[in-house]
Amino acid sequence: EPSSLSGLPAGVGEALEAEGVAELYPPQEAAVDAGVTDGESLVAAVPTASGKTLIAELAMLSSVERGGKALYIVPLRALASEKKAEFERWEDHGVTVGVSTGNYDSDGEWLASRDVIVATSEKVDSLIRNGAPWIDDLTCVVSDEVHLVDDSHRGPTLEVTLAKLRKVNPGLQTVALSATVGNADVIADWLDAELVESDWRPIALRTGVHFGNAINFDDGSQREVPVERGEDQTARLVADALDTEEDGQGGSSLVFVNSRRNAESSARKLTDVTGPRLTGEERDRLRELAEEIRGVSDTDTSEDLADAVERGSAFHHAGLASEHRSLVEDAFRDRLIKCVSATPTLAAGVNTPARRVIVRDWRRYDGEFGGMKPLDVLEVHQMCGRAGRPGLDPYGEAVLLANSADTREELFDRYVWAEAEPVRSKLAAEPALRTHVLATVASGFAATRDGLLSFLDNTLYATQTDDEGRLAAVTDTVLDYLDVNGFVERDRDGGSEGLAATGIGHTVSRLYLDPMSAAEILDGLRTVPDGADDGGAGDFVPADGAAPGPDADADDAGFTTYTRANDDGNEPAETTESDAGDGPAVTPLGLYHLVSRTPDTYQLYLKSGDREEYTEVCYEREAELLGDTPSEYEDVRFEDWLAALKTGRLLEDWANEVDEDRIAERYGVGPGDIRGKVDTAEWLLRAAETLARDVDGIDGDVVVQVREARKRLEYGVREELLDLAGVRNVGRKRARRLYEAGIESRADLREADKAVVLGALRGRERTAERILENAGREDPSLDGVDPDSSASAAAT
Ligand code: ADP
């Protein structure tokens, strides 16, 4: 039992020992000496895989043992469930664990009963905004990968969230886990914490550069890996690791590349290395795994992944479905997959070590930079840190690839010898402050301008900056913006300027919207007129604002007729026609475009040729777009408008039942991206519905349209299938087949001829029974029913 441990729940020491923790690693020892089990705050800046998680566990378990409650903040949603599963082993020792994921706007009251809660920083921020009662009970908070405060998108949220938690609860123990960065002392300063900083690793790591015939390592050693002319450097290095047996096993490799496409093509190429080296048994198990992968979704990505996996190689990037990701990670950890080609997302957090890490690409395309930009030192160090699996490999090797002697020297200077960059707060930027100033005021952390500035004094930004006026200046700009848009009220009488959130300001904060998104959505919805005189849904006349511009050729009769650019024969062309004066003033595309142009959506990029294509679409369908289309001469705004249109069209395709695979191909995205865009748009439309209800001047029928557009996204179906697709286990494809077999609603499912149902569901008896049961059918049993052959013929 690790001897220095006390104050933990009974049995934890023994349990750790049983897991193979015979003694604490030196950084862990240092953390205990610094008082991490006695409630002391701590920043642990130590390399990847050096046991940071156990430091956090010791802090949380001892805090819970003293009657407290702990919160573990992760940077990625995918990590939340992984960490929860890891901590659940403490349930045997009476410690309950909960994870908070899912919607931003639920208040998570059930979490009040858990001892340890895992959540992303965005989720925690949202829980605070929504007044989750248990926040006050926290005694220990852990911030995993705290160096990500440097990230301009997500860093400010972490920073402000930690400041809020510490403000609500002045005695809070704060444990921050960081990669080795240039200025961990500043983070410790900010959090009033002890600092444990170390380069120690449980397994030796050699870092080197390959060029020509050998790898040169940082310890001065050299390893011959000759590459023949025309031979691929990466393939050679992967083969070399696999052919070097340690403890009777060849070594696996993790190859980092700079784009998803490169990850996929690299994985395909490397099957030539991994395939021939598989044993018969491995081949069988990989075939099963490939089947499992194909079962997740029927997309090209799924198929490509399965093809590679069958031969022992895989790719991993953020465009993969999460089931795919975990299947790949597990099989790689089990040494079944021999090589993974990944984008850098894998380096951040997910625990997938390999004997050899190959950093193939050290530059990546960066639009803002205007070309190929070298990766940060911190990023490369984190990739390299994935080399070496404790307990499995005798050592880890990280290799960068150079194609000239000069590059070799450059890579040594730039990455091998270099210290990671210092982290810098990105809080003093308008987009970040817009949302956090509103939330801070709305949740009662500040009631005056002075109070707000003194709250912001508890951030990393304030600790780091030598320009004290900057934060105040940006804050004032943001307050003006929030005031003009009706989200805050300012009271300039008296000493310090008073601040209060308006009703809608409170709603925006609780909905977790960027205030600019809320303003954009409200402006857009206000351009829809309340033209409905009989109150019927869909009974609208286009607004002046939404009417075609002066040079558009649509007629002005108050209706629009459009045909989708129809590039595949099997989708019905969509033609919306209506009587004069009764046009579709707000269509799903109009709404999808509206939410896609808010700063809360990551829009699709315009690729070459897209500008022409979407300019055309834009004019064809301008009447549907809410608000004024910017002029083509306003370059940036117009590009933005088109990118939102491209994104909106993806959503429209999804809601029109276009195959996932076609969508992936048409927009150049992976299935994970489609899911992501759809989820975001659903969330924004849900928020739009709430906003539209809360303010004056938006017609009630618009609310109905917003809800329907959202539901069509939720199920990925046209209007007529909404009822059917809402039945559990039905889904978009089965709903369409049932509909075509004449079963058009949930009620029809309860009455329909069972043979027809079974036929439409292609004879899948168990599925059909479950669906009938979910539709509320009294007797769902299909014993002895033969599928109706005419129905199944119609469906195929
Ligand atoms: P980090 O969070 O620093 O990236 P982890 O906490 O994931 O690293 O630790 C890496 C591995 O080391 C885990 O598998 C963990 O179980 C193991 N480990 C941690 N501490 C010890 C220890 N004191 N003795 C043996 N193994 C340990």
PDB file of C-alpha atoms in Angstrom, residues 4-104:
ATOM      1  CA  SER A   4       2.211   8.074   2.533  1.00  0.00           C
ATOM      2  CA  LEU A   5      -1.525   7.894   1.928  1.00  0.00           C
ATOM      3  CA  SER A   6      -3.986   8.777   4.638  1.00  0.00           C
ATOM      4  CA  GLY A   7      -7.372  10.402   4.805  1.00  0.00           C
ATOM      5  CA  LEU A   8      -8.826   8.318   1.974  1.00  0.00           C
ATOM      6  CA  PRO A   9     -11.996   6.198   2.070  1.00  0.00           C
ATOM      7  CA  ALA A  10     -11.389   2.753   3.575  1.00  0.00           C
ATOM      8  CA  GLY A  11      -9.908   0.262   1.143  1.00  0.00           C
ATOM      9  CA  VAL A  12      -8.711   2.751  -1.443  1.00  0.00           C
ATOM     10  CA  GLY A  13      -5.035   2.131  -0.684  1.00  0.00           C
ATOM     11  CA  GLU A  14      -5.464  -1.626  -1.112  1.00  0.00           C
ATOM     12  CA  ALA A  15      -7.475  -1.140  -4.271  1.00  0.00           C
ATOM     13  CA  LEU A  16      -4.732   0.994  -5.752  1.00  0.00           C
ATOM     14  CA  GLU A  17      -2.176  -1.598  -4.865  1.00  0.00           C
ATOM     15  CA  ALA A  18      -4.271  -4.267  -6.550  1.00  0.00           C
ATOM     16  CA  GLU A  19      -4.242  -2.079  -9.686  1.00  0.00           C
ATOM     17  CA  GLY A  20      -0.468  -2.104  -9.726  1.00  0.00           C
ATOM     18  CA  VAL A  21       0.223   1.131  -7.887  1.00  0.00           C
ATOM     19  CA  ALA A  22       2.942  -0.239  -5.604  1.00  0.00           C
ATOM     20  CA  GLU A  23       4.195   3.207  -4.743  1.00  0.00           C
ATOM     21  CA  LEU A  24       3.478   6.738  -5.781  1.00  0.00           C
ATOM     22  CA  TYR A  25       5.278   8.217  -8.740  1.00  0.00           C
ATOM     23  CA  PRO A  26       7.601  11.080  -7.726  1.00  0.00           C
ATOM     24  CA  PRO A  27       5.258  13.873  -8.921  1.00  0.00           C
ATOM     25  CA  GLN A  28       2.420  12.185  -7.012  1.00  0.00           C
ATOM     26  CA  GLU A  29       4.599  11.996  -3.933  1.00  0.00           C
ATOM     27  CA  ALA A  30       5.375  15.702  -4.339  1.00  0.00           C
ATOM     28  CA  ALA A  31       1.657  16.474  -4.636  1.00  0.00           C
ATOM     29  CA  VAL A  32       0.910  14.625  -1.404  1.00  0.00           C
ATOM     30  CA  ASP A  33       3.771  16.450   0.300  1.00  0.00           C
ATOM     31  CA  ALA A  34       2.243  19.716  -0.928  1.00  0.00           C
ATOM     32  CA  GLY A  35      -0.972  18.770   0.879  1.00  0.00           C
ATOM     33  CA  VAL A  36      -3.221  17.635  -1.958  1.00  0.00           C
ATOM     34  CA  THR A  37      -4.909  15.091   0.357  1.00  0.00           C
ATOM     35  CA  ASP A  38      -5.388  17.789   3.023  1.00  0.00           C
ATOM     36  CA  GLY A  39      -7.386  20.170   0.864  1.00  0.00           C
ATOM     37  CA  GLU A  40      -4.491  22.263  -0.449  1.00  0.00           C
ATOM     38  CA  SER A  41      -4.807  23.777  -3.909  1.00  0.00           C
ATOM     39  CA  LEU A  42      -2.272  22.525  -6.407  1.00  0.00           C
ATOM     40  CA  VAL A  43      -1.091  22.960  -9.970  1.00  0.00           C
ATOM     41  CA  ALA A  44       0.550  19.793 -11.305  1.00  0.00           C
ATOM     42  CA  ALA A  45       2.497  20.470 -14.480  1.00  0.00           C
ATOM     43  CA  VAL A  46       3.900  17.098 -15.476  1.00  0.00           C
ATOM     44  CA  PRO A  47       4.244  15.191 -18.753  1.00  0.00           C
ATOM     45  CA  THR A  48       1.481  13.153 -20.352  1.00  0.00           C
ATOM     46  CA  ALA A  49       0.970   9.700 -18.816  1.00  0.00           C
ATOM     47  CA  SER A  50       2.847  10.514 -15.630  1.00  0.00           C
ATOM     48  CA  GLY A  51      -0.075   9.855 -13.350  1.00  0.00           C
ATOM     49  CA  LYS A  52      -1.852  13.202 -13.133  1.00  0.00           C
ATOM     50  CA  THR A  53      -5.213  11.505 -12.885  1.00  0.00           C
ATOM     51  CA  LEU A  54      -4.223   9.774  -9.663  1.00  0.00           C
ATOM     52  CA  ILE A  55      -3.220  13.119  -8.162  1.00  0.00           C
ATOM     53  CA  ALA A  56      -6.719  14.349  -8.944  1.00  0.00           C
ATOM     54  CA  GLU A  57      -8.290  11.190  -7.556  1.00  0.00           C
ATOM     55  CA  LEU A  58      -6.367  11.521  -4.292  1.00  0.00           C
ATOM     56  CA  ALA A  59      -7.612  15.102  -3.951  1.00  0.00           C
ATOM     57  CA  MET A  60     -11.226  14.222  -4.729  1.00  0.00           C
ATOM     58  CA  LEU A  61     -11.391  11.055  -2.632  1.00  0.00           C
ATOM     59  CA  SER A  62      -9.922  12.721   0.448  1.00  0.00           C
ATOM     60  CA  SER A  63     -12.252  15.670   0.015  1.00  0.00           C
ATOM     61  CA  VAL A  64     -15.249  13.341  -0.218  1.00  0.00           C
ATOM     62  CA  GLU A  65     -13.981  11.394   2.800  1.00  0.00           C
ATOM     63  CA  ARG A  66     -14.115  14.660   4.761  1.00  0.00           C
ATOM     64  CA  GLY A  67     -17.771  14.970   3.778  1.00  0.00           C
ATOM     65  CA  GLY A  68     -17.295  17.109   0.708  1.00  0.00           C
ATOM     66  CA  LYS A  69     -18.184  17.001  -2.953  1.00  0.00           C
ATOM     67  CA  ALA A  70     -15.853  17.139  -5.942  1.00  0.00           C
ATOM     68  CA  LEU A  71     -16.132  18.349  -9.515  1.00  0.00           C
ATOM     69  CA  TYR A  72     -13.825  17.150 -12.288  1.00  0.00           C
ATOM     70  CA  ILE A  73     -13.768  19.468 -15.318  1.00  0.00           C
ATOM     71  CA  VAL A  74     -12.740  17.920 -18.639  1.00  0.00           C
ATOM     72  CA  PRO A  75     -11.973  19.752 -21.882  1.00  0.00           C
ATOM     73  CA  LEU A  76     -13.847  17.403 -24.238  1.00  0.00           C
ATOM     74  CA  ARG A  77     -17.220  15.719 -24.039  1.00  0.00           C
ATOM     75  CA  ALA A  78     -15.684  12.446 -25.177  1.00  0.00           C
ATOM     76  CA  LEU A  79     -13.458  12.527 -22.106  1.00  0.00           C
ATOM     77  CA  ALA A  80     -16.336  13.050 -19.684  1.00  0.00           C
ATOM     78  CA  SER A  81     -17.716   9.547 -20.085  1.00  0.00           C
ATOM     79  CA  GLU A  82     -14.229   8.055 -20.121  1.00  0.00           C
ATOM     80  CA  LYS A  83     -13.347   9.732 -16.818  1.00  0.00           C
ATOM     81  CA  LYS A  84     -16.662   8.839 -15.252  1.00  0.00           C
ATOM     82  CA  ALA A  85     -16.126   5.184 -16.126  1.00  0.00           C
ATOM     83  CA  GLU A  86     -12.663   5.414 -14.604  1.00  0.00           C
ATOM     84  CA  PHE A  87     -13.894   6.984 -11.358  1.00  0.00           C
ATOM     85  CA  GLU A  88     -16.820   4.588 -11.028  1.00  0.00           C
ATOM     86  CA  ARG A  89     -14.460   1.973  -9.621  1.00  0.00           C
ATOM     87  CA  TRP A  90     -14.577   3.993  -6.405  1.00  0.00           C
ATOM     88  CA  GLU A  91     -18.282   3.223  -6.023  1.00  0.00           C
ATOM     89  CA  ASP A  92     -17.161   0.007  -4.269  1.00  0.00           C
ATOM     90  CA  HIS A  93     -15.771   2.300  -1.588  1.00  0.00           C
ATOM     91  CA  GLY A  94     -18.955   4.264  -1.161  1.00  0.00           C
ATOM     92  CA  VAL A  95     -18.140   7.139  -3.496  1.00  0.00           C
ATOM     93  CA  THR A  96     -20.901   7.928  -6.002  1.00  0.00           C
ATOM     94  CA  VAL A  97     -20.081   9.318  -9.434  1.00  0.00           C
ATOM     95  CA  GLY A  98     -22.160  11.228 -11.971  1.00  0.00           C
ATOM     96  CA  VAL A  99     -21.527  12.769 -15.340  1.00  0.00           C
ATOM     97  CA  SER A 100     -23.261  15.803 -16.708  1.00  0.00           C
ATOM     98  CA  THR A 101     -23.379  15.927 -20.492  1.00  0.00           C
ATOM     99  CA  GLY A 102     -26.116  16.557 -22.993  1.00  0.00           C
ATOM    100  CA  ASN A 103     -28.048  19.762 -23.215  1.00  0.00           C
ATOM    101  CA  TYR A 104     -26.529  22.971 -22.023  1.00  0.00           C
TER     102      TYR A 104
END
